């Protein structure tokens, strides 16, 4: 099966990690040719054996004559590259890719599958685009429900959970809790402010707090929020307790942590860092919304709390600090769940089988 994988890249987030891992794990099971942005960091992370084609994918956020011209120019180039590849299936990995491929394949008969990673697909664009899609994969039930609310055809939508490469996240029990981290892009809904608020409530404990991640170069709101977080840290006199680490690969960051907090104030599409921490033997406290609720079984494989509640987060941190038996039970069961439900090998196998079934029925 030959797959043309369309992946615009601005920065490496969860969707881009998914693309990189699929390229690495599926190379012996399918021929995948990836069309991606001219992004040196992403290209460097591709497997050496990857068949890749670079092209420019202009952002589509602002409507203007220039953006419309770029849109039509890009769809034409994409059409030409896909025709040259002559794939069995076209798989797209972002809203931009879904929209561009829908137009590029308008007069072509290649089966088209979307992989939708978040809640941001505009309703009108989605309703138009799904008419051309043969199959739509979502990273969670939460994202599937979002698309159904927007008018999605349920028979087309299938959940395909992301997986974690267990070999990259060896299981190691933590004997104590001292280093607590939150990981992910810095954004207003990711809850880094709640994390700092809870740190301020735990000054009597010998904790260190680590914020891993960066704001987006393309979003001024996130850059201002990162500045706000640093001011907030100083205002609360927590400079010696809270460390802003920038972007660090998850495999490296998790080696430094005893507890992971996932404090999103809005539903999380999936929550890759949760499964990475669970695989590593690190207890997780996460907000009970979106994909996190599908991954964690409360008080069995992790702790779920209400969003935006810094006091409750602080209480749960203290509970895990003081209860080693609870920590051990949570992390042992969490690792079992990862091996059974969220391994990268199983998720890749299931996705490829679903694509093969789609190809045969198209």
Coordinates of C-alpha atoms in Angstrom, one line a residue:
X1 CA 0.0 0.0 0.0
X2 CA 1.5 3.3 -1.1
X3 CA 0.4 6.3 1.1
X4 CA 0.9 10.0 0.3
X5 CA 1.1 11.7 3.7
X6 CA 0.5 15.5 3.7
X7 CA 2.0 17.2 6.7
X8 CA 2.3 21.0 6.9
X9 CA 4.6 21.9 9.7
X10 CA 5.0 25.2 11.6
X11 CA 6.4 23.7 14.8
X12 CA 6.6 20.3 16.3
X13 CA 3.6 19.6 18.4
X14 CA 1.5 16.5 19.0
X15 CA 0.3 16.1 15.4
X16 CA 3.8 16.4 14.1
X17 CA 5.1 13.8 16.6
X18 CA 2.4 11.5 15.4
X19 CA 3.6 12.0 11.8
X20 CA 7.2 11.3 12.7
X21 CA 6.3 8.2 14.7
X22 CA 4.1 6.9 11.9
X23 CA 6.9 7.4 9.4
X24 CA 9.3 5.5 11.6
X25 CA 7.0 2.6 12.7
X26 CA 5.1 2.0 9.4
X27 CA 8.1 1.9 7.0
X28 CA 8.2 -1.9 6.9
X29 CA 4.5 -2.3 6.5
X30 CA 3.6 0.4 4.0
X31 CA 5.3 2.7 1.5
X32 CA 4.8 6.2 2.8
X33 CA 5.9 9.3 0.8
X34 CA 5.5 12.4 3.0
X35 CA 4.9 15.9 1.6
X36 CA 5.9 18.3 4.3
X37 CA 6.8 22.0 4.9
X38 CA 10.4 23.2 4.5
X39 CA 11.1 22.9 8.2
X40 CA 14.7 21.9 9.0
X41 CA 13.8 20.7 12.6
X42 CA 11.1 18.4 11.3
X43 CA 13.2 17.1 8.4
X44 CA 16.1 16.3 10.7
X45 CA 13.8 14.1 12.8
X46 CA 12.5 12.1 9.9
X47 CA 13.9 8.6 9.6
X48 CA 16.9 8.5 7.2
X49 CA 15.1 6.1 5.0
X50 CA 12.0 8.3 4.7
X51 CA 10.8 9.3 1.2
X52 CA 10.1 13.0 1.6
X53 CA 9.1 15.9 -0.6
X54 CA 9.3 19.5 0.7
X55 CA 7.0 22.3 -0.4
X56 CA 5.7 25.5 1.0
X57 CA 2.4 25.5 2.8
X58 CA 1.3 29.1 3.4
X59 CA -0.9 29.7 6.5
X60 CA -4.6 30.2 5.7
X61 CA -5.8 32.3 8.7
X62 CA -6.3 35.7 7.0
X63 CA -8.6 36.1 4.0
X64 CA -7.2 38.4 1.4
X65 CA -6.5 38.4 -2.3
X66 CA -2.9 37.3 -1.5
X67 CA -4.0 34.4 0.7
X68 CA -6.5 33.3 -1.9
X69 CA -3.9 33.4 -4.6
X70 CA -1.5 31.4 -2.4
X71 CA -4.3 28.9 -1.6
X72 CA -5.0 28.2 -5.3
X73 CA -1.3 28.1 -6.1
X74 CA -0.6 25.7 -3.3
X75 CA -3.4 23.3 -4.2
X76 CA -2.1 23.2 -7.8
X77 CA 1.4 22.3 -6.6
X78 CA 0.0 19.7 -4.2
X79 CA -2.1 18.2 -7.0
X80 CA 1.0 17.8 -9.2
X81 CA 3.0 16.2 -6.5
X82 CA 0.3 13.8 -5.6
X83 CA -0.2 12.8 -9.2
X84 CA 3.5 12.2 -9.6
X85 CA 3.5 9.9 -6.5
X86 CA 0.4 8.1 -7.7
X87 CA -0.6 6.7 -4.3
X88 CA -3.2 4.2 -3.2
X89 CA -4.3 6.6 -0.4
X90 CA -3.8 10.3 0.5
X91 CA -3.6 10.9 4.3
X92 CA -3.7 14.4 5.7
X93 CA -2.5 15.5 9.1
X94 CA -3.8 19.0 9.8
X95 CA -6.8 21.3 9.0
X96 CA -4.6 23.1 6.5
X97 CA -3.8 19.8 4.8
X98 CA -7.4 18.6 4.9
X99 CA -8.6 21.8 3.2
X100 CA -5.8 21.9 0.6
X101 CA -6.1 18.2 -0.3
X102 CA -9.8 18.5 -0.6
X103 CA -9.3 21.1 -3.4
X104 CA -6.2 19.4 -4.9
X105 CA -8.0 16.0 -5.3
X106 CA -11.3 17.5 -6.6
X107 CA -10.8 15.9 -10.0
X108 CA -8.7 13.0 -8.9
X109 CA -9.9 9.6 -7.7
X110 CA -7.4 8.9 -5.0
X111 CA -9.1 7.9 -1.7
X112 CA -8.6 10.6 1.0
X113 CA -8.4 10.2 4.7
X114 CA -8.2 13.0 7.3
X115 CA -6.5 12.5 10.7
X116 CA -8.0 15.2 13.0
X117 CA -6.0 16.0 16.1
X118 CA -7.9 18.8 17.7
X119 CA -11.2 20.8 18.1
X120 CA -10.3 23.7 15.8
X121 CA -11.7 22.5 12.4
X122 CA -14.1 25.4 11.5
X123 CA -17.6 24.0 11.1
X124 CA -18.3 25.3 7.6
X125 CA -15.0 24.2 6.2
X126 CA -15.4 20.8 7.8
X127 CA -18.8 20.3 6.4
X128 CA -17.5 21.0 2.9
X129 CA -14.3 19.0 3.3
X130 CA -15.9 15.9 4.7
X131 CA -17.8 15.4 1.5
X132 CA -14.6 14.5 -0.3
X133 CA -13.1 12.5 2.5
X134 CA -13.5 8.7 2.4
X135 CA -12.5 8.3 6.1
X136 CA -11.9 10.6 9.0
X137 CA -9.7 9.4 11.9
X138 CA -9.7 11.2 15.3
X139 CA -7.3 10.9 18.1
X140 CA -10.0 10.6 20.7
X141 CA -13.7 10.1 21.3
X142 CA -13.8 13.8 22.4
X143 CA -12.6 15.0 19.0
X144 CA -15.1 12.6 17.3
X145 CA -18.0 14.1 19.3
X146 CA -16.8 17.6 18.3
X147 CA -17.0 16.7 14.6
X148 CA -20.4 15.0 15.0
X149 CA -21.7 18.3 16.6
X150 CA -20.4 20.1 13.5
X151 CA -22.4 17.8 11.2
X152 CA -20.0 14.9 10.8
X153 CA -21.2 11.7 9.2
X154 CA -20.7 9.1 11.9
X155 CA -20.1 6.3 9.5
X156 CA -17.0 8.1 8.2
X157 CA -15.4 8.8 11.6
X158 CA -13.2 6.3 13.4
X159 CA -11.2 6.8 16.6
X160 CA -7.4 6.0 16.3
X161 CA -5.7 6.6 19.6
X162 CA -2.1 7.8 19.5
X163 CA 0.5 5.4 20.9
X164 CA 3.7 5.6 22.8
X165 CA 7.0 3.9 21.9
X166 CA 7.4 1.9 25.1
X167 CA 11.1 1.4 24.4
X168 CA 11.7 5.1 24.5
X169 CA 10.0 5.5 27.9
X170 CA 11.4 2.8 30.3
X171 CA 9.4 2.2 33.4
X172 CA 11.0 3.4 36.6
X173 CA 9.2 3.8 39.9
X174 CA 9.8 7.1 41.7
X175 CA 10.7 6.6 45.4
X176 CA 9.6 10.1 46.4
X177 CA 8.0 13.2 44.9
X178 CA 10.1 16.3 44.7
X179 CA 10.3 17.4 41.0
X180 CA 6.9 18.2 39.5
X181 CA 6.4 19.2 35.9
X182 CA 3.9 20.4 33.4
X183 CA 4.7 19.8 29.7
X184 CA 3.3 21.1 26.5
X185 CA 3.0 24.2 24.4
X186 CA 2.5 27.4 26.5
X187 CA -1.0 28.6 25.8
X188 CA -3.8 30.3 27.8
X189 CA -5.8 27.1 28.0
X190 CA -3.0 24.7 28.9
X191 CA -3.2 25.7 32.6
X192 CA 0.4 26.7 33.3
X193 CA -1.1 29.6 35.4
X194 CA -3.0 27.1 37.5
X195 CA 0.2 25.1 37.9
X196 CA 2.0 28.2 39.2
X197 CA -1.0 29.1 41.5
X198 CA -0.8 25.6 43.1
X199 CA 3.0 25.9 43.5
X200 CA 2.3 29.1 45.6
X201 CA 0.1 27.0 47.9
X202 CA 2.8 24.5 48.5
X203 CA 5.6 26.7 49.7
X204 CA 6.0 24.7 52.9
X205 CA 7.0 21.6 50.9
X206 CA 10.4 20.9 49.4
X207 CA 9.1 20.8 45.8
X208 CA 10.6 22.1 42.6
X209 CA 8.3 22.9 39.7
X210 CA 9.3 22.7 36.0
X211 CA 7.5 24.2 33.1
X212 CA 8.5 22.5 29.8
X213 CA 7.4 24.1 26.6
X214 CA 7.3 27.3 24.6
X215 CA 4.8 29.8 23.2
X216 CA 4.2 29.9 19.5
X217 CA 6.1 32.2 17.2
X218 CA 2.9 32.6 15.2
X219 CA 0.6 33.5 18.0
X220 CA 1.2 36.8 19.9
X221 CA -1.4 35.8 22.5
X222 CA 0.6 32.8 23.6
X223 CA 3.8 34.9 23.7
X224 CA 2.1 37.5 26.0
X225 CA 0.8 34.6 28.2
X226 CA 4.4 33.3 28.6
X227 CA 5.5 36.7 29.7
X228 CA 2.5 36.9 32.1
X229 CA 3.5 33.5 33.6
X230 CA 7.1 34.8 34.3
X231 CA 5.7 37.9 35.9
X232 CA 3.3 35.8 38.0
X233 CA 6.2 33.7 39.2
X234 CA 8.1 36.8 40.3
X235 CA 5.1 38.3 41.9
X236 CA 4.5 35.2 44.0
X237 CA 8.3 35.1 44.9
X238 CA 8.6 31.6 43.3
X239 CA 11.7 32.3 41.1
X240 CA 13.8 29.8 43.1
X241 CA 11.0 27.1 42.9
X242 CA 9.7 27.4 39.4
X243 CA 11.9 26.7 36.4
X244 CA 11.0 27.6 32.8
X245 CA 12.8 24.9 30.7
X246 CA 11.7 25.8 27.2
X247 CA 11.3 22.9 24.7
X248 CA 12.9 19.7 25.8
X249 CA 12.2 16.3 24.2
X250 CA 9.7 14.3 26.4
X251 CA 12.1 11.4 26.8
X252 CA 14.6 13.8 28.4
X253 CA 12.2 15.9 30.4
X254 CA 10.5 12.9 32.0
X255 CA 13.8 11.5 33.3
X256 CA 13.9 14.7 35.5
X257 CA 10.4 14.4 37.0
X258 CA 8.7 12.6 39.8
X259 CA 5.1 13.8 39.0
X260 CA 3.4 15.1 35.9
X261 CA 0.6 17.6 36.0
X262 CA -1.8 18.1 33.0
X263 CA -3.8 21.2 33.9
X264 CA -5.6 22.2 30.7
X265 CA -8.5 24.4 31.5
X266 CA -10.4 23.3 28.4
X267 CA -10.9 19.8 27.0
X268 CA -7.7 18.3 25.7
X269 CA -8.0 16.6 22.3
X270 CA -5.8 13.7 23.5
X271 CA -2.9 14.3 25.8
X272 CA 0.2 12.6 24.5
X273 CA 2.3 13.6 27.5
X274 CA -0.1 11.7 29.7
X275 CA 0.6 8.3 28.1
X276 CA 4.4 9.1 27.9
X277 CA 4.4 9.8 31.7
X278 CA 2.3 6.7 32.4
X279 CA 4.6 4.6 30.4
X280 CA 7.6 5.9 32.4
X281 CA 6.3 5.1 35.8
X282 CA 5.4 8.7 36.7
X283 CA 2.1 9.4 38.5
X284 CA -0.2 11.8 36.6
X285 CA -2.7 14.4 37.8
X286 CA -4.9 15.6 35.0
X287 CA -8.0 17.6 34.5
X288 CA -11.1 15.6 33.9
X289 CA -12.0 16.8 30.3
X290 CA -11.5 15.6 26.8
X291 CA -9.0 13.0 25.9
X292 CA -7.5 12.8 29.4
X293 CA -10.7 11.3 30.7
X294 CA -10.4 8.6 28.1
X295 CA -6.8 7.7 29.0
X296 CA -6.9 7.9 32.8
X297 CA -9.1 5.7 35.1
X298 CA -9.5 8.0 38.1
X299 CA -7.7 6.7 41.2
X300 CA -6.8 3.5 39.3
X301 CA -4.2 4.7 36.8
X302 CA -4.0 8.4 37.7
X303 CA -5.9 11.2 39.4
X304 CA -8.5 13.4 37.6
X305 CA -9.5 16.8 39.0
X306 CA -11.8 19.5 37.9
X307 CA -10.3 22.2 35.6
X308 CA -9.1 25.6 37.0
X309 CA -8.9 24.4 40.6
X310 CA -5.4 25.2 41.9
X311 CA -6.4 24.3 45.5
X312 CA -7.6 20.8 44.5
X313 CA -4.4 20.4 42.5
X314 CA -2.3 21.3 45.5
X315 CA -4.3 18.8 47.7
X316 CA -3.8 16.0 45.2
X317 CA 0.0 16.7 44.9
X318 CA 0.2 16.5 48.7
X319 CA -1.8 13.3 48.7
X320 CA 0.6 11.6 46.3
X321 CA 3.6 13.0 48.2
X322 CA 2.3 11.4 51.4
X323 CA 0.9 8.1 50.0
X324 CA 3.6 5.9 48.5
X325 CA 1.2 2.9 48.2
X326 CA -1.3 4.9 46.1
X327 CA 1.6 6.1 43.9
X328 CA 2.8 2.5 43.3
X329 CA -0.7 1.2 42.6
X330 CA -1.4 4.0 40.1
X331 CA 1.9 3.7 38.2
X332 CA 1.7 -0.1 38.0
X333 CA -1.8 -0.1 36.6
X334 CA -1.0 2.8 34.3
X335 CA 1.9 0.9 32.7
X336 CA -0.4 -2.1 32.1
X337 CA -2.9 0.2 30.4
X338 CA -0.2 1.7 28.2
X339 CA 1.0 -1.8 27.1
X340 CA -2.6 -3.0 26.4
X341 CA -4.2 0.1 24.9
X342 CA -1.7 2.8 23.9
X343 CA 1.4 1.1 22.5
X344 CA 2.8 2.7 19.3
X345 CA 3.1 -0.7 17.6
X346 CA -0.5 -1.6 18.2
X347 CA -1.8 1.9 17.2
X348 CA 0.2 1.9 14.0
X349 CA -0.9 -1.6 13.1
X350 CA -4.6 -0.6 13.6
X351 CA -4.3 2.6 11.6
X352 CA -2.7 0.9 8.7
X353 CA -5.3 -1.9 8.7
X354 CA -8.1 0.7 8.7
X355 CA -6.4 2.5 5.7
X356 CA -6.1 -0.8 3.9
X357 CA -9.8 -1.6 4.5
X358 CA -10.7 1.9 3.3
X359 CA -8.6 1.4 0.1
X360 CA -10.3 -1.9 -0.6
X361 CA -13.8 -0.4 -0.2
X362 CA -13.1 2.8 -2.2

